[in-house]
Coordinates of C-alpha atoms (C1' of nucleotides) in Angstrom, one line a residue:
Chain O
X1 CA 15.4 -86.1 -52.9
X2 CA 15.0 -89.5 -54.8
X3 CA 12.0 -91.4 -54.8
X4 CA 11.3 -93.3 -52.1
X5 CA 9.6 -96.2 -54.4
X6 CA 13.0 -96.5 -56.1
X7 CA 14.5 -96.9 -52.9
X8 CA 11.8 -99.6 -52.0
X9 CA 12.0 -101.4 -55.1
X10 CA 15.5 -101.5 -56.2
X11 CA 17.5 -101.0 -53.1
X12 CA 21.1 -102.2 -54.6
X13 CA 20.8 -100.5 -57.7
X14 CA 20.5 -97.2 -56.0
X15 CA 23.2 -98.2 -54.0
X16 CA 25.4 -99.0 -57.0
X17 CA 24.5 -96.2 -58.9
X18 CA 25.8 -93.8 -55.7
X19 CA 28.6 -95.7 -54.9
X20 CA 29.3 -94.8 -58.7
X21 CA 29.4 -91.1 -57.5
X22 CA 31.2 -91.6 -54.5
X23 CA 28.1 -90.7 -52.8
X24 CA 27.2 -92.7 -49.5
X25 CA 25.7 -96.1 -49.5
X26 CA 24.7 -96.0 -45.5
X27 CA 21.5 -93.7 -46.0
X28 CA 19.9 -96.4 -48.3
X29 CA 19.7 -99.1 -45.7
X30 CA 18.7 -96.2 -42.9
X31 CA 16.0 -95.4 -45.4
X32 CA 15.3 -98.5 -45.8
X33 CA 14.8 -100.0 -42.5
X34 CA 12.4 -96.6 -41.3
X35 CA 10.5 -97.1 -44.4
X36 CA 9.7 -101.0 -43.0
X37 CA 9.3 -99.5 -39.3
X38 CA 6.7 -97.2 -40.7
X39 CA 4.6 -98.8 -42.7
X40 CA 4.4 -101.1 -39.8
X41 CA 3.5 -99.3 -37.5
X42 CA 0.8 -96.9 -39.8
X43 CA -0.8 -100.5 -40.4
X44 CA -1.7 -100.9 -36.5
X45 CA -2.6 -97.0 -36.1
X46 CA -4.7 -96.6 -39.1
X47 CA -6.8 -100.0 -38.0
X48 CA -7.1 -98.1 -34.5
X49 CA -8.3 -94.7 -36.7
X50 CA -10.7 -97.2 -38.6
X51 CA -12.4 -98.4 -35.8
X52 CA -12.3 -94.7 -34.3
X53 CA -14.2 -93.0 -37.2
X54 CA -16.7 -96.1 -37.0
X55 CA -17.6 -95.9 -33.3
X56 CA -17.5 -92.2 -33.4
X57 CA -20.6 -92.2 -35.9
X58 CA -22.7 -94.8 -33.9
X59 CA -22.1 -92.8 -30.8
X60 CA -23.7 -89.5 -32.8
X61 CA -26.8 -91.7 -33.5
X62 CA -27.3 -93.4 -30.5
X63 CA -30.5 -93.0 -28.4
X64 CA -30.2 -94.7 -25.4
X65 CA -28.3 -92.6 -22.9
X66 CA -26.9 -95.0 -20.8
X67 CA -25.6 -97.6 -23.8
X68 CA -24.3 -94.3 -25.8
X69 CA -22.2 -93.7 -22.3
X70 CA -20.8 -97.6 -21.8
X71 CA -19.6 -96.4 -26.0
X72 CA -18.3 -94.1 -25.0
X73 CA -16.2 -95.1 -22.0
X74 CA -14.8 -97.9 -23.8
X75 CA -13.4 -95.4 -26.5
X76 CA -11.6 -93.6 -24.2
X77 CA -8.4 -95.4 -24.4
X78 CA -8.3 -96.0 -28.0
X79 CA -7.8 -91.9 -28.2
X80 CA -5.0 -92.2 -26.2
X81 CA -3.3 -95.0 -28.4
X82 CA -3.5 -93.4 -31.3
X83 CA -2.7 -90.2 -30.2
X84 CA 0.7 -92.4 -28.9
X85 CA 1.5 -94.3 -31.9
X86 CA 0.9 -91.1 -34.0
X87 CA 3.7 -89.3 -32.1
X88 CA 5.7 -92.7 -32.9
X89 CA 4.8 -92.5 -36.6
X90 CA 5.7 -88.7 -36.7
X91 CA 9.0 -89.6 -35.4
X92 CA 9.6 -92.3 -37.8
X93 CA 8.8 -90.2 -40.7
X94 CA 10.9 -87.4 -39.7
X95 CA 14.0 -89.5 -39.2
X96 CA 13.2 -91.1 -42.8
X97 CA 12.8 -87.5 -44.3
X98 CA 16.2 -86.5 -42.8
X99 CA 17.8 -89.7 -44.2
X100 CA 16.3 -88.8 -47.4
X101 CA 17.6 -85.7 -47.6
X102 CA 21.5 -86.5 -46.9
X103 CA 21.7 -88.6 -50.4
X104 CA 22.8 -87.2 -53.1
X105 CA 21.4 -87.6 -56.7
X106 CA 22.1 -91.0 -58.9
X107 CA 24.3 -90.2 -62.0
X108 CA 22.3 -90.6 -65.5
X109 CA 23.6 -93.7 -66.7
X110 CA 26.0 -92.0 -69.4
X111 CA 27.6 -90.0 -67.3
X112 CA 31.6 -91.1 -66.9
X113 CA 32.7 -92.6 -64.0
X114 CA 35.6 -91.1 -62.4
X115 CA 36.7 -89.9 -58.8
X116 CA 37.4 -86.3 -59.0
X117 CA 37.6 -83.3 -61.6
X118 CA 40.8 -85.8 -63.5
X119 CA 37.4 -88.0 -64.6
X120 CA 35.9 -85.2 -66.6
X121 CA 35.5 -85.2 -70.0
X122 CA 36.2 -82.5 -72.9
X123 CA 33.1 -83.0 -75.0
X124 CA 33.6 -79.7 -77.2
X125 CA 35.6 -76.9 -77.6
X126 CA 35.6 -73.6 -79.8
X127 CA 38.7 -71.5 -80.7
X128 CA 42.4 -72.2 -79.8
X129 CA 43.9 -70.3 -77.1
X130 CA 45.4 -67.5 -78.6
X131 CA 48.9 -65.7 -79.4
X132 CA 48.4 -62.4 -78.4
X133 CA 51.9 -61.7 -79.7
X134 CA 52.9 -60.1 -76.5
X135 CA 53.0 -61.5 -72.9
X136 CA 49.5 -61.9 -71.5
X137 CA 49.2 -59.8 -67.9
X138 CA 46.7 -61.0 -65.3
X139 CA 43.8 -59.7 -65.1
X140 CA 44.3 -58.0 -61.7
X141 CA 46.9 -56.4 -63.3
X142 CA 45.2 -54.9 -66.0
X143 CA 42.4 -53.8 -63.9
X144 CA 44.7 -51.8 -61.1
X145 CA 46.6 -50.0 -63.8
X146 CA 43.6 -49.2 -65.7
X147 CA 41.4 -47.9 -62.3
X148 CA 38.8 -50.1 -63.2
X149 CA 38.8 -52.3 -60.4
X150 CA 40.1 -51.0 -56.8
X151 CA 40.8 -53.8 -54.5
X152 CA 42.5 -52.4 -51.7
X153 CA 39.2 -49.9 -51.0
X154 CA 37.1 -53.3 -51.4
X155 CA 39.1 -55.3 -48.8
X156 CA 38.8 -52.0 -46.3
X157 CA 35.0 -51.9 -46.8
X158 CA 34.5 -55.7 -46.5
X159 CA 37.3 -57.8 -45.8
X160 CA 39.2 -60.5 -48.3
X161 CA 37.4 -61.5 -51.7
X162 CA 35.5 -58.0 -51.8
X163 CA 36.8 -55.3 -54.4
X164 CA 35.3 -52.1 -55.8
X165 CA 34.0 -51.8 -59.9
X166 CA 34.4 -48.3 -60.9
X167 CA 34.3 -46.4 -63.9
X168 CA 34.3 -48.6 -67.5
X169 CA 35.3 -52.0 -64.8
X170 CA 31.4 -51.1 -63.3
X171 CA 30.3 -50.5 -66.6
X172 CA 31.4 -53.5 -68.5
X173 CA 29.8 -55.1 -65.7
X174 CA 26.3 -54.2 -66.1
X175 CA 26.8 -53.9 -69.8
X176 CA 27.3 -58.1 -69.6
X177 CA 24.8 -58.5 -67.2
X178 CA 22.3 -56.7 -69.8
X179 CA 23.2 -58.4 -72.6
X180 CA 23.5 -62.2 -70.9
X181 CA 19.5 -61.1 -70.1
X182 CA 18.8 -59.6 -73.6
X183 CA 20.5 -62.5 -75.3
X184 CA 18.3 -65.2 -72.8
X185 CA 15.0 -63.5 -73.6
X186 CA 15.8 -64.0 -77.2
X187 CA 16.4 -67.4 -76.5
X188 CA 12.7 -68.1 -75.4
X189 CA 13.9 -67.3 -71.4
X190 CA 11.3 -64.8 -69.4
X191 CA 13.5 -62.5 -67.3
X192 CA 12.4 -62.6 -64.4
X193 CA 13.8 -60.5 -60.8
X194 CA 13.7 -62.6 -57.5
X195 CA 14.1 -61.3 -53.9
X196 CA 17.8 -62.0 -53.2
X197 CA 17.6 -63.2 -49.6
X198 CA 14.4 -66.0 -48.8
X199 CA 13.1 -68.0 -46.2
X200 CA 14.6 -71.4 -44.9
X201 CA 12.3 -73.6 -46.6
X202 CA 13.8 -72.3 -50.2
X203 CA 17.1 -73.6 -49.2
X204 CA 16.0 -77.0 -48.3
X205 CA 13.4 -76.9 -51.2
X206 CA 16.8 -76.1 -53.8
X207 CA 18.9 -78.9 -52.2
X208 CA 21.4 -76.2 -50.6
X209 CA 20.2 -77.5 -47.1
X210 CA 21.1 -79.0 -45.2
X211 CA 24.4 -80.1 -46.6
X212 CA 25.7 -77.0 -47.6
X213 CA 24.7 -74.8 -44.5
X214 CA 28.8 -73.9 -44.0
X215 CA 28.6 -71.6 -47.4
X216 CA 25.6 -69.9 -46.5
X217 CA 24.9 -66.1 -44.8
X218 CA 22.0 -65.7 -42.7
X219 CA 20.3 -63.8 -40.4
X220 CA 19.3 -66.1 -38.0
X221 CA 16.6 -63.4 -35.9
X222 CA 14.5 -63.1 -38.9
X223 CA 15.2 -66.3 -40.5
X224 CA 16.2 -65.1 -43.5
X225 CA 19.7 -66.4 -46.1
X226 CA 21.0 -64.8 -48.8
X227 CA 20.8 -66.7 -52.2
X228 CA 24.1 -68.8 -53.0
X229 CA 22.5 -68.7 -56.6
X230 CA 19.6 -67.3 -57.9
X231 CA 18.7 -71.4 -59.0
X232 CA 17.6 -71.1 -55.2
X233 CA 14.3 -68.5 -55.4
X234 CA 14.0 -70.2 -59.1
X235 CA 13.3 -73.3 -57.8
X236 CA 10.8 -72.6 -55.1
X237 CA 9.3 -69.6 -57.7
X238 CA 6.5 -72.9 -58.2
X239 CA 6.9 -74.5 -54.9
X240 CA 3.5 -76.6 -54.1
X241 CA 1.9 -75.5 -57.1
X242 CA 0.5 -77.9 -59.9
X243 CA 1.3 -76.5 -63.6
X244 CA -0.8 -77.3 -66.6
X245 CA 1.0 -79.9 -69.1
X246 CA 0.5 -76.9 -72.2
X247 CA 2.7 -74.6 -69.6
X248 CA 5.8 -76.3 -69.7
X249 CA 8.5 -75.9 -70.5
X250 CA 9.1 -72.8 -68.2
X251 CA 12.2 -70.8 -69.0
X252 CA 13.3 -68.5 -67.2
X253 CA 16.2 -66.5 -66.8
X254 CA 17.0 -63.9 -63.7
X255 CA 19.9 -61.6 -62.6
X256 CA 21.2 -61.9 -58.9
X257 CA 24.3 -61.6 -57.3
X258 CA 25.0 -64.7 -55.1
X259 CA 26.7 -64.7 -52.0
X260 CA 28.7 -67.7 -50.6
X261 CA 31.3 -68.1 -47.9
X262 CA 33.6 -69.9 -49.4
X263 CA 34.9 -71.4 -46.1
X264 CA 35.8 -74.6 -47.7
X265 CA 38.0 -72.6 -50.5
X266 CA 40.1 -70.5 -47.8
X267 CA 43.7 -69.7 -49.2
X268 CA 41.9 -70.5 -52.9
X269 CA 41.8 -67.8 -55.8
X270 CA 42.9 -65.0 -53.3
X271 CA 44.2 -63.1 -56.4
X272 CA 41.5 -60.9 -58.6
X273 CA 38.0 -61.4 -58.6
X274 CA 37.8 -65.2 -59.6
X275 CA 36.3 -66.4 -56.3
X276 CA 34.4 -63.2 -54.0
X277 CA 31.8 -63.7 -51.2
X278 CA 29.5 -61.7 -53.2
X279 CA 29.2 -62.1 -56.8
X280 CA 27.0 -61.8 -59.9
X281 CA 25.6 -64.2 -62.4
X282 CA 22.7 -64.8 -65.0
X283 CA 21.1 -68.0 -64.3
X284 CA 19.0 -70.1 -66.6
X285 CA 16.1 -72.6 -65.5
X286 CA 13.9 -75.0 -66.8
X287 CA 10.6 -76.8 -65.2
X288 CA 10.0 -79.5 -67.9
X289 CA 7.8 -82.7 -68.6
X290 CA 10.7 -85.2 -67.3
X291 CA 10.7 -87.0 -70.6
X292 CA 12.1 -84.3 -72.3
X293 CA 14.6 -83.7 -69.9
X294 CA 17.7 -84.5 -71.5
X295 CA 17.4 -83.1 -74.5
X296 CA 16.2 -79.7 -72.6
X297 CA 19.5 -80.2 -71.5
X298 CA 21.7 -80.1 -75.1
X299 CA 19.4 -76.8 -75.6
X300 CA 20.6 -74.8 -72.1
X301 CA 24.0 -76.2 -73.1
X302 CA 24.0 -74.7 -76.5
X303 CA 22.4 -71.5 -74.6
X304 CA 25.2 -71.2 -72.3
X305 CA 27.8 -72.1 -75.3
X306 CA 26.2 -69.0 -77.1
X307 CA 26.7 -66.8 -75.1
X308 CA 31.2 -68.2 -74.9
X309 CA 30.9 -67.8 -79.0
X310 CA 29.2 -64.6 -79.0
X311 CA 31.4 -62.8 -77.0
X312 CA 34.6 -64.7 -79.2
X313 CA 36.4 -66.1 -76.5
X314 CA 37.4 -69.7 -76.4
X315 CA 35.5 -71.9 -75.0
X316 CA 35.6 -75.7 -74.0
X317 CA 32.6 -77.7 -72.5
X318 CA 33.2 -80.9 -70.0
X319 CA 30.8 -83.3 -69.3
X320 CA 31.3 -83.8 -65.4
X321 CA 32.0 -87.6 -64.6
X322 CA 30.0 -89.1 -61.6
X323 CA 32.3 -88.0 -58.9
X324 CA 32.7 -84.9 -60.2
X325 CA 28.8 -84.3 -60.5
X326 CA 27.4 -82.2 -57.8
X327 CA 24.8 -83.4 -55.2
X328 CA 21.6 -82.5 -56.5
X329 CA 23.0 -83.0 -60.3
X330 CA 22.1 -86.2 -62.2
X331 CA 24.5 -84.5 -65.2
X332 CA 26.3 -81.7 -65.7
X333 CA 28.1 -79.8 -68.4
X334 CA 30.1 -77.0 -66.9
X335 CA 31.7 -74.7 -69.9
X336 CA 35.2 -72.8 -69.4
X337 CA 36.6 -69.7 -71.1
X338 CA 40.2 -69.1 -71.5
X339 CA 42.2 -67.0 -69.4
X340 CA 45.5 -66.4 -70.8
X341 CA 46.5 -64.0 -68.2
X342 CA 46.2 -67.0 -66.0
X343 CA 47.1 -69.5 -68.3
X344 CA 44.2 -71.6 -67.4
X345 CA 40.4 -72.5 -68.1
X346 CA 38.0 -70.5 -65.9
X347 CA 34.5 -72.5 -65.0
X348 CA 32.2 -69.8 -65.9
X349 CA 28.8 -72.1 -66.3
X350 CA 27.2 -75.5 -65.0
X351 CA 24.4 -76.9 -67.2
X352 CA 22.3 -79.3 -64.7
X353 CA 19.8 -81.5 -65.0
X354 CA 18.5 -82.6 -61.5
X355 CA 15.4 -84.3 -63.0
X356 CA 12.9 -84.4 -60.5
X357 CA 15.3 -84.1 -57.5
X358 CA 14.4 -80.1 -56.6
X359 CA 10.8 -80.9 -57.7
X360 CA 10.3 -83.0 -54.8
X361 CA 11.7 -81.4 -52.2
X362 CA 10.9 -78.0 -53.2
X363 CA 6.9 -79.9 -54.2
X364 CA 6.6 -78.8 -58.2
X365 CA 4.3 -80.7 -60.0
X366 CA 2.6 -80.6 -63.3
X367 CA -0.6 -82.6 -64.5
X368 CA 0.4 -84.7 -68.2
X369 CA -3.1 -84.5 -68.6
X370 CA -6.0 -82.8 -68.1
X371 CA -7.7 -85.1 -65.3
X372 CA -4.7 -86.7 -64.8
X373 CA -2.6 -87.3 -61.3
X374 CA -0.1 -84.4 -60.8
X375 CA 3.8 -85.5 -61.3
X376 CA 6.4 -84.2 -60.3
X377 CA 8.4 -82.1 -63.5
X378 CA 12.4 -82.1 -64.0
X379 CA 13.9 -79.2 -63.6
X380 CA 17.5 -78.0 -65.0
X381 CA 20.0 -74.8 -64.0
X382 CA 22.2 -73.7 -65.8
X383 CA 24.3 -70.1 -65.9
X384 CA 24.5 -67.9 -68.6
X385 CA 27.3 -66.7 -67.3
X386 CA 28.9 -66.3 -64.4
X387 CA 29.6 -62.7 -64.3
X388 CA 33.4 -62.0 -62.8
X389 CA 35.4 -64.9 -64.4
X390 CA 33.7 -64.1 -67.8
X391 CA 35.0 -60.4 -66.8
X392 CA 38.3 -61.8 -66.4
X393 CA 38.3 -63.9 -69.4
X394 CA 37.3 -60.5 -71.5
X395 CA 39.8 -58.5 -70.0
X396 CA 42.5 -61.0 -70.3
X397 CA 41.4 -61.7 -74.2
X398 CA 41.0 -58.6 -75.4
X399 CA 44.1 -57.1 -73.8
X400 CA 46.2 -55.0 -75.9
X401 CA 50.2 -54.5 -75.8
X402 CA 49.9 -51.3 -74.1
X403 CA 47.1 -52.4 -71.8
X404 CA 44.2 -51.2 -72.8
X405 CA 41.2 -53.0 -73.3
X406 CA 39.0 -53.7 -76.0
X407 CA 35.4 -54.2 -75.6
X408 CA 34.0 -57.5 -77.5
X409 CA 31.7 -56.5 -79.9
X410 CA 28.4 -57.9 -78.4
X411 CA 29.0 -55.4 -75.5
X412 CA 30.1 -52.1 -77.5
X413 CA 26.2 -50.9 -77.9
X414 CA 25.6 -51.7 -74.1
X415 CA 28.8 -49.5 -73.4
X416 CA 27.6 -45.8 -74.3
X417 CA 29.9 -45.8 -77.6
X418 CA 33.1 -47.1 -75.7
X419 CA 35.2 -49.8 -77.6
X420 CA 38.0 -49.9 -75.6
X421 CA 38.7 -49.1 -71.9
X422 CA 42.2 -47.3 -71.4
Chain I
rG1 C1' 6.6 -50.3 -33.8
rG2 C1' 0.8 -49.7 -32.2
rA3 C1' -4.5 -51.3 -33.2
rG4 C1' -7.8 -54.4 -35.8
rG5 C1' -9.4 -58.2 -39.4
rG6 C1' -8.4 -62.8 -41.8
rG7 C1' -6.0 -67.7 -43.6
rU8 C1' -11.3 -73.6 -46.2
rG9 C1' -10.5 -77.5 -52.8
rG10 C1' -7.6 -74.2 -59.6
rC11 C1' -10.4 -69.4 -58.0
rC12 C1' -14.5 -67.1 -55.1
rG13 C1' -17.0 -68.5 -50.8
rA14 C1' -20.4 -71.2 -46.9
rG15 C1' -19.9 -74.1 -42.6
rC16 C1' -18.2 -72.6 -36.2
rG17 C1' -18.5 -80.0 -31.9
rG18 C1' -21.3 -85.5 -34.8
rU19 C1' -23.3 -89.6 -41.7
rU20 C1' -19.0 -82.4 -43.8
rG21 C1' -13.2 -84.2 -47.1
rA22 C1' -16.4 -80.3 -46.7
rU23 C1' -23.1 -76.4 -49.2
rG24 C1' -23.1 -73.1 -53.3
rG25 C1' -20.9 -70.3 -57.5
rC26 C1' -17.0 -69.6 -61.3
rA27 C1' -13.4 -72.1 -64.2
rG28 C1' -12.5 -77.1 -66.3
rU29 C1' -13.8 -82.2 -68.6
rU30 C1' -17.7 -85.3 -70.8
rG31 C1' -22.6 -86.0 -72.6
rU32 C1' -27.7 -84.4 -74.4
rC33 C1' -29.7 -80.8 -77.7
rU34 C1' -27.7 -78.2 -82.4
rU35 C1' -25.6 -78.4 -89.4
rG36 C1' -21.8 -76.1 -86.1
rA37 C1' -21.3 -72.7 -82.1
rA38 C1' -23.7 -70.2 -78.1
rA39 C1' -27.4 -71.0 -74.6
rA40 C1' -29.9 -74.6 -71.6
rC41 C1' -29.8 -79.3 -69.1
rA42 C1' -27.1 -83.6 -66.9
rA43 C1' -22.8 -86.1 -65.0
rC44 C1' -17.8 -85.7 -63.4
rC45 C1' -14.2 -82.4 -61.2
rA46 C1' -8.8 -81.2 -54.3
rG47 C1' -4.2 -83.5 -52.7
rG48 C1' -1.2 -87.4 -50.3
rU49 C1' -0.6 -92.7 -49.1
rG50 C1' -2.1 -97.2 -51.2
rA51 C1' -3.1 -101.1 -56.5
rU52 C1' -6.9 -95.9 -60.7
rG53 C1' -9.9 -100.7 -54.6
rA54 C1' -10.8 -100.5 -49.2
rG55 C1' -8.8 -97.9 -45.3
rC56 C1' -6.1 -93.8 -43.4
rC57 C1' -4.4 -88.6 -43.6
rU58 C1' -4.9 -83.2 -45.0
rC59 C1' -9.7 -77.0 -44.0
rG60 C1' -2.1 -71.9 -42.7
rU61 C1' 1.6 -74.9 -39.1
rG62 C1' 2.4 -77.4 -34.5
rG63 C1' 0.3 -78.7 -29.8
rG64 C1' -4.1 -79.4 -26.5
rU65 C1' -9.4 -80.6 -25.0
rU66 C1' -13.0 -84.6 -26.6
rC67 C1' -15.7 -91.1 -27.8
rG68 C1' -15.5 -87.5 -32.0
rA69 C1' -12.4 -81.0 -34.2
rA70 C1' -12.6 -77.3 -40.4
rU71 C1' -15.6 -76.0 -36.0
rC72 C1' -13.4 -75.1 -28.9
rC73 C1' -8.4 -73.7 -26.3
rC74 C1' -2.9 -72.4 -26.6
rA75 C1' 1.5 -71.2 -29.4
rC76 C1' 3.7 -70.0 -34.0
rC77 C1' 3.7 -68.5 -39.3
rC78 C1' 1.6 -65.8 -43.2
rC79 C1' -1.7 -62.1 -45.5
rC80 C1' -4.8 -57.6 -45.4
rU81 C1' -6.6 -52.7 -43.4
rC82 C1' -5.6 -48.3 -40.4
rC83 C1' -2.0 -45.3 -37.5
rG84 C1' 3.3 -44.1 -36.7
rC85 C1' 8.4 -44.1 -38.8
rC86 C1' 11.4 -44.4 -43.2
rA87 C1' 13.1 -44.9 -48.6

RNA sequence: GGAGGGGUGGCCGAGCGGUUGAUGGCAGUUGUCUUGAAAACAACCAGGUGAUGAGCCUCGUGGGUUCGAAUCCCACCCCCUCCGCCA
C-alpha cells in the first residue's frame, strides 16, 4: 500500500511514476476523490462528537432534575446523527482502503523503463555457459533414467506438475535445502520455521490479496491458505508490532515449500519439475530502517549470488525494468542459472525491495528513536534459492557423458559421502 | 468434540454506566543527590488522525442500548484450563 500523503500531495507524480510500470492510473483519482469525501465528512461528524463529549459531562454534573432532562432530550438526536454519518464515514474509508489496495508499488527512480521481461537488464554475470563436450540431456531425462525423480507415480497421486523425489533425487533435495539455510545463517540470517498455511489477514498483510487470489489454495471452512512463499508468514511474523531502532535490521531466513496454482501458467513448463503446484524454496527477509534500504538490497543480492557461485554454476543477475517489476516490488533483481539441458536461463531468485509497501499493510513499525513516533520500516525478499530449478540447473551441469551425476562440492558433506548419483 | 475461565497501554494489572484514554506496579527516558555507580526522590512515558496545537478515534472485532459505554446486551474472533479423541 503507498502512502496516502503521497497520494494527497503529489497526485500526478504518482500517476507518472505507475504509468511508468504500466500499473493503473484510475485508482489515484478514486483515491483521491474518497480521500476529499472523507475528510469532509469527518469534519461535520467530529464537530457533532465535540459537542457530544461536552454536553455529556454537563449532564453528569447537573443538579436540577428537570433542566438535566430538557439536556437531555435535546441530545437525543445528535446520537442518532452521528451514529448515521459514522456509518457514512465507515463506508467511505472502506471504499478508499480497497482502492488503496489495487495499486501497485511506484518503481525506484533507477529502475529501467520497459514494457515486459525484453526491458530487463543484465547487470552481472559469472561463468560462460559451458561445453560439456557431449550433448547436454534434459533434466527430466536424466532424472527418469537415473530413478531419481518418478513423475508418472507423482501425476497418479496428485495430478499435472506433481512428481515423486526418491532415493539420491530426495536426497540432493534436502541436502540443498540444508546448506541454502547453513550458508544464510552464516550470512547473519536467523533461521527461522513458519506454519505453512495462515490466516487471511497474512495474505492481504504480504500484498498476495487481493490481486492474486486466482494462485492461491485455501480452505475456505476454516479460513485458512497455504503460503505461495514463505515471504508471506515472514512478513506478518511482526505484524502490529513496534521494533526498537537497535533491532533492526532483522534477517531472517526460513525453509517452506510454497504452493501456487499456477492457473495463469496452464500449458507453461509442463516438462520436469521447473514450474509444480507445490514446491520448495529458502527465502530471505529483511525489516530495515528505510534509509538503508537500498543498499540492504546490493547485500541480499550478493547473498543470493553466493549461493549461484558456491555451487559453480553460471549465473547472471537482471535488474527488472518497471514493467517487468512485480506489484508490491519498487526493485528487483531476479538471478538465473544456466540450464544447458534446456538451453536457457532458469529464474531461480528475486531480490526485492518493497520499501515500506508490506510494512503498511501488514502494520510493522519501528521507533528511530527512543521517544520518538513509530515509522513504518522497509522490508526486502529475496530467495536463496528456489529449490527445483536450482535442482535442474545442478543436474543439467554436472551431467556426465554416461549420465551420471556429479554432486557440486558444497553439497557432497550434506550427501552422506556420495559424489555422484548414478 | 464437551465443560469452564479470560482478552485493558512495551509487560503485569485495577476499573464493571458519567471530569477514566484509563488507578497502581515493572520496564524505559530525563533530572536531583553522588567522584562515579547503586539506592532514594521528582518529572515524563500507548497508538492513530491532525501541524510535535485543538478536536476526534481506539480498552480483541463488529453491531446494539443510552444524552453518555472499557463498563450493559448480541454476534464473531482469539487465548487459557479440564475432559474426550488422535499423532
Amino acid at each position: 500500500m503507498l502512502d496516502i500523503k503521497l497520494i494527497r500531495e503529489q497526485p500526478e507524480w504518482v500517476k507518472q511514476q505507475l504509468a511508468r510500470a504500466g500499473g493503473d492510473t484510475t485508482s489515484v483519482d478514486t483515491v483521491l476523490a474518497l480521500d476529499e469525501q472523507r475528510r469532509v465528512l469527518l469534519r461535520d461528524v467530529e464537530a457533532l462528537k465535540a459537542e457530544r463529549n461536552t454536553v455529556s459531562k454537563e449532564i453528569s454534573k447537573m443538579q436540577d432534575a428537570a433542566e438535566r432532562e430538557a439536556r437531555i432530550i435535546a441530545m437525543r438526536s445528535v446520537g442518532d446523527r452521528i451514529a448515521a454519518m459514522d456509518r457514512e464515514v465507515a463506508d467511505v474509508e472502506e471504499r478508499q482502503r480497497l482502492a488503496m489496495l489495487e495499486i501497485r508499488n511506484l518503481p525506484y527512480a533507477d529502475v529501467p523503463d520497459g514494457v515486459d521481461e525484453t526491458g530487463n537488464v543484465v547487470v552481472a554475470q559469472e561463468g560462460e555457459p559451458r561445453d560439456l563436450g557431449f550433448p547436454a540431456r534434459p533434466h527430466w531425462e536424466l532424472a527418469e533414467a537415473l530413478g531419481i525423480i518418478d513423475f508418472e507415480r507423482g501425476v497418479k497421486l496428485a495430478g499435472t506438475r506433481f512428481y515423486v523425489l526418491q532415493g539420491l533425487g530426495a536426497k540432493l533435495q534436502r541436502a540443498l535445502i540444508q546448506w541454502l539455510l547453513d550458508l544464510h545463517v552464516e550470512q547473519g540470517y536467523r533461521e527461522v520455521y513458519t506454519p505453512f498455511i495462515v490466516k487471511e489477514h497474512c495474505m492481504w498483510g504480504a500484498g498476495q490479496l487481493p490481486k492474486f487470489s486466482d494462485n492461491l489454495y485455501r480452505d475456505p471452512d476454516a479460513g485458512f491458505w497455504l503460503v505461495p512463499t514463505a515471504e508471506v508468514p515472514l512478513t506478518n511474523l511482526y505484524a502490529d508490532e513496534i521494533l526498537e531502532a537497535s533491532q533492526l535490521p532483522v534477517n531472517l531466513c526460513a525453509y517452506t515449500p510454497c504452493f501456487r496454482r499456477e492457473q495463469m501458467s496452464a500449458g507453461r513448463d509442463v516438462r520436469g519439475i521447473k514450474r509444480g503446484h507445490q514446491f520448495d524454496k529458502v527465502e530471505m527477509y529483511k525489516f530495515v530502517a528505510p534509509t538503508t534500504s537500498y543498499t540492504e538490497l546490493e547485500t541480499l543480492r550478493e547473498h543470493a549470488e553466493a549461493t549461484c557461485r558456491l555451487l559453480g554454476i553460471p549465473f547472471r543477475t537482471k535488474l527488472l525494468c518497471t514493467g517487468d517489476t512485480g506489484f508490491a516490488s519498487t526493485k528487483t533483481y531476479d538471478l538465473e542459472l544456466w540450464a544447458p539441458g534446456q538451453q536457457e536461463w532458469l529464474e531461480v531468485s528475486s531480490c526485492s525491495n518493497v520499501e515500506a509497501f508490506q510494512a503498511r499493510r501488514a502494520n510493522v513499525r519501528y521507533r528511530p528513536e527512543p521517544g520518538a513516533r513509530p515509522e513504518y520500516v522497509h522490508t526486502l525478499n529475496g530467495s536463496g534459492l528456489g529449490v527445483p530449478r536450482t535442482m535442474i540447473a545442478i543436474m543439467e551441469n554436472f551431467q556426465q557423458a554416461d549420465g551420471s551425476i556429479r554432486i557440486p562440492d558444497v553439497l557432497q558433506p550434506y550427501m552422506n559421502g556420495h559424489e555422484v548419483i548414478r
